[in-house]
GROMACS .gro file of C-alpha atoms in nm:
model
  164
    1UNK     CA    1   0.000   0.000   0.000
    2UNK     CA    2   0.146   0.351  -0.069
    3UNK     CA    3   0.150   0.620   0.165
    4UNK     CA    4  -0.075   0.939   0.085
    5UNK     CA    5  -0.074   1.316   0.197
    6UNK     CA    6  -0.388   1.174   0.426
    7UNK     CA    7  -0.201   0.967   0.604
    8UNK     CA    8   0.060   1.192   0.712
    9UNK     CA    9  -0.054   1.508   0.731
   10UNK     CA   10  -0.149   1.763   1.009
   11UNK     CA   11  -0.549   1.820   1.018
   12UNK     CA   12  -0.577   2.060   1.344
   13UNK     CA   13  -0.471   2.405   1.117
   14UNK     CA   14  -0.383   2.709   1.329
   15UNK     CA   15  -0.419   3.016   1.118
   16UNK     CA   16  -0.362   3.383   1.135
   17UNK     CA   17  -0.500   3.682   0.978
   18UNK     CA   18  -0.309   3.858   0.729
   19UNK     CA   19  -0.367   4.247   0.903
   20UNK     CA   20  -0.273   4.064   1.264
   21UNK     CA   21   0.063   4.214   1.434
   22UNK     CA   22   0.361   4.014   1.313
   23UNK     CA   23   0.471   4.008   1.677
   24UNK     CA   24   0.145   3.853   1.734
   25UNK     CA   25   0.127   3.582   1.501
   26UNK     CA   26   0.498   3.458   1.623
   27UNK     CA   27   0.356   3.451   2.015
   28UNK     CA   28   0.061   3.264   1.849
   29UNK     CA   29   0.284   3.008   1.650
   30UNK     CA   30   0.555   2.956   1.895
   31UNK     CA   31   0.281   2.884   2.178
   32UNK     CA   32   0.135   2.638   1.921
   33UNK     CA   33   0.514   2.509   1.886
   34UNK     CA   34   0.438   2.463   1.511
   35UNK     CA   35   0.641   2.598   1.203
   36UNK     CA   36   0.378   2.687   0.928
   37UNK     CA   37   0.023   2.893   0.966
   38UNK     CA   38  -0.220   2.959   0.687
   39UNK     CA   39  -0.294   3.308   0.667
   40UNK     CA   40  -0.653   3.404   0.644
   41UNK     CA   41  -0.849   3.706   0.508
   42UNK     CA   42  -1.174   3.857   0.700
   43UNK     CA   43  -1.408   3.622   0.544
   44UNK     CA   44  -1.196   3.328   0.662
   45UNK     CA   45  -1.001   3.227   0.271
   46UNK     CA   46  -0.658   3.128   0.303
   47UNK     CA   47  -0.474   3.387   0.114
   48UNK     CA   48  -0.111   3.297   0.212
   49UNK     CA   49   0.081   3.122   0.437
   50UNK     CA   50   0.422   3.251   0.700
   51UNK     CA   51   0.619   3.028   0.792
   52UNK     CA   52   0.965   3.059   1.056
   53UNK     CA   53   1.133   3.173   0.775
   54UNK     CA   54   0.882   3.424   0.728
   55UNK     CA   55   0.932   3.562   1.030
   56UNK     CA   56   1.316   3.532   1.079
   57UNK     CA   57   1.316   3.736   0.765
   58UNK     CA   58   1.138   3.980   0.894
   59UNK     CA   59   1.336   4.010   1.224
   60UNK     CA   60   1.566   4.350   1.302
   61UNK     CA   61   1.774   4.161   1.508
   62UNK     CA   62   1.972   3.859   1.462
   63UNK     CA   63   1.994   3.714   1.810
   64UNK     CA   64   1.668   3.500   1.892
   65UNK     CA   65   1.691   3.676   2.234
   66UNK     CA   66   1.537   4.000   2.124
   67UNK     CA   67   1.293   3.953   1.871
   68UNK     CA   68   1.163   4.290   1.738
   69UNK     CA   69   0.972   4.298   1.398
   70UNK     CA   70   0.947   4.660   1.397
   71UNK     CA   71   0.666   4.931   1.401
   72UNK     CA   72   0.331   4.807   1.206
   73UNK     CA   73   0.462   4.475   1.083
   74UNK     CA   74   0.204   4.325   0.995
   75UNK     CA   75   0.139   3.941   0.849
   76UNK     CA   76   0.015   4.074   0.507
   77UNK     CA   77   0.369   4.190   0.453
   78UNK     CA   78   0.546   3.888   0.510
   79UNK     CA   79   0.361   3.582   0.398
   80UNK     CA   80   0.418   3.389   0.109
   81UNK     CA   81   0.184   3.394  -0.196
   82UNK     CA   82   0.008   3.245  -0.399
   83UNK     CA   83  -0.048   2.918  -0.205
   84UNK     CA   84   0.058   2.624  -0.298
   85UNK     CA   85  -0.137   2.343  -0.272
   86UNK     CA   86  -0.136   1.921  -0.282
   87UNK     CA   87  -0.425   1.705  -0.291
   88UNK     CA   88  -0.504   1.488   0.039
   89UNK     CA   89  -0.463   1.163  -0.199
   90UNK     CA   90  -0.111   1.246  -0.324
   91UNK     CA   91   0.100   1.004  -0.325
   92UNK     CA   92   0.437   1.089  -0.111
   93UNK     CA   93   0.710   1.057  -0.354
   94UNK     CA   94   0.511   1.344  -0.560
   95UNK     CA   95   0.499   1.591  -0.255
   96UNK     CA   96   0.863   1.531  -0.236
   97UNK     CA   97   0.905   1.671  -0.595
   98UNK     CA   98   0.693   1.934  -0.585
   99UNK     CA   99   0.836   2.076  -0.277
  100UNK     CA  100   1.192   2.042  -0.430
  101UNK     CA  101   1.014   2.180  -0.775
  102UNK     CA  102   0.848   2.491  -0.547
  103UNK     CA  103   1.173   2.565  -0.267
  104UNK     CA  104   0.909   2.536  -0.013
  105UNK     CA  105   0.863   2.362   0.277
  106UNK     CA  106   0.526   2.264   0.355
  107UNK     CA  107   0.172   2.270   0.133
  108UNK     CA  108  -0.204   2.330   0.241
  109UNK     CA  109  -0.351   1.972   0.145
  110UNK     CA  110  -0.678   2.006  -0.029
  111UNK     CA  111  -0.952   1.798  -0.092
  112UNK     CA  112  -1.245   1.920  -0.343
  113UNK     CA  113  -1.069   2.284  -0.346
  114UNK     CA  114  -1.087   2.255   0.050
  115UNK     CA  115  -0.811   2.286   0.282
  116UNK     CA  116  -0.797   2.000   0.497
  117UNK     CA  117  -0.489   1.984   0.647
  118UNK     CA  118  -0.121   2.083   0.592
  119UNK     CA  119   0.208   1.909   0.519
  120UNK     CA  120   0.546   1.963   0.612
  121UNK     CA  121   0.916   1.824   0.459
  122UNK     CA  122   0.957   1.725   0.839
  123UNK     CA  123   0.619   1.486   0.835
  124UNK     CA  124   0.812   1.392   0.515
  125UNK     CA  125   1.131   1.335   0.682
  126UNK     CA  126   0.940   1.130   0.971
  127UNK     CA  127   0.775   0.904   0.740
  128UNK     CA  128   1.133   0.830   0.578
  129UNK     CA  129   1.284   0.777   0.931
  130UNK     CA  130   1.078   0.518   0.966
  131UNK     CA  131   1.125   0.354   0.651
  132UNK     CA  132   1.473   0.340   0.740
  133UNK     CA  133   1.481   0.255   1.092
  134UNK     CA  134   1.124   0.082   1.166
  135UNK     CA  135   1.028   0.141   1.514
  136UNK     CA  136   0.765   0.013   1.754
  137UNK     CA  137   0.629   0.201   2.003
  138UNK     CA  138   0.862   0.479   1.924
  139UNK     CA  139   1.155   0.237   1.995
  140UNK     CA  140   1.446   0.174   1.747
  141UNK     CA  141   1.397  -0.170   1.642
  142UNK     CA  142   1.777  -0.230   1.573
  143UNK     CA  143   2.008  -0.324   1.807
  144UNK     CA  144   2.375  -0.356   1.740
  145UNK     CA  145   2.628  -0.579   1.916
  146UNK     CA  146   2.983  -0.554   1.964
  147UNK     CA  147   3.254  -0.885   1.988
  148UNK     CA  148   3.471  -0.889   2.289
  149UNK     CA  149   3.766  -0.881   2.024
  150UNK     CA  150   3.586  -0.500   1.862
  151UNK     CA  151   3.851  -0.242   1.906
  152UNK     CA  152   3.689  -0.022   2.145
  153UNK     CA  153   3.737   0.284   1.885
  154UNK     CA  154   3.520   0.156   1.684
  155UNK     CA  155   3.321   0.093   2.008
  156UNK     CA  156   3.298   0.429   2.150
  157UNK     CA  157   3.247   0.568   1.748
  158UNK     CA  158   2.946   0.411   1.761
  159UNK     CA  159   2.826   0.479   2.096
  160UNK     CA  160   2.844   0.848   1.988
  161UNK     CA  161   2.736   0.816   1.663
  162UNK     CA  162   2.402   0.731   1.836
  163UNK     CA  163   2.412   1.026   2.115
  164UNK     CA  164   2.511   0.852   2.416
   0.00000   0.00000   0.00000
């Protein structure tokens, strides 16, 4: 069976609208610890999206410490357009494409010209994590072994080659 944009993809959207305060939208997508909101006009349409990049772009500072966006900044000015879009029955190794094609990182997936939920390259990355190291119950399934006679170089490589 092949894996489709439905099975992967986010379906609780977060969304801003495109006159809120910059600074605003940030506090609202950093409290929802997510990287990409659809931007909204006043009738509710999804007219863009911002991402972190969005916003880092729009930073005066450089240092993460003290975020100012400036006077008026508001999400209008910083949001990508037009939106790019993926339908929910995509199969994966299309999205892939397509967001090397576009330079983007995430699409709004659609299903009969509705948005119903968004994708990300790090759902992407996820679902190719686990094609290469299958876990269960969020556990590596792999286990390597050593030989008493292993140099212990190649020992402790290892070891930190897997963080501990």
């Amino acid at each position: 069976m092949t894996t489709k944009t439905q099975d992967i993809m986010s379906i609780n959207l977060v969304t801003v609208n495109m006159h809120d305060a910059l600074d605003d939208a940030y506090t609202t997508m950093r409290s929802n610890n997510i990287r990409h909101m659809p931007v909204v006009n006043k009738f509710g349409d999804v007219v863009g999206i911002i991402s972190d990049r969005d916003f880092q772009r729009a930073m005066n500072s450089d240092t993460p410490e003290s975020i100012d966006f400036g006077y008026k900044a508001i999400v209008r000015d910083f949001m990508s357009t037009p939106v790019i879009t993926v339908p929910y029955d995509a199969e994966l190794i299309s999205v892939v494409q397509k967001m090397i094609d576009e330079k983007v990182s995430s699409f709004l997936v659609t299903s009969e010209n509705t948005i119903v939920g968004i994708v990300s390259h790090e759902d992407l990355l996820k679902v190719l994590a686990d094609m290469l190291y299958p876990t269960k119950d969020g556990v590596i399934a792999s286990v390597t072994t050593w030989l008493s006679k292993t140099p212990i170089g190649d020992i402790a490589r290892s070891l930190s080659g897997a963080g501990i």
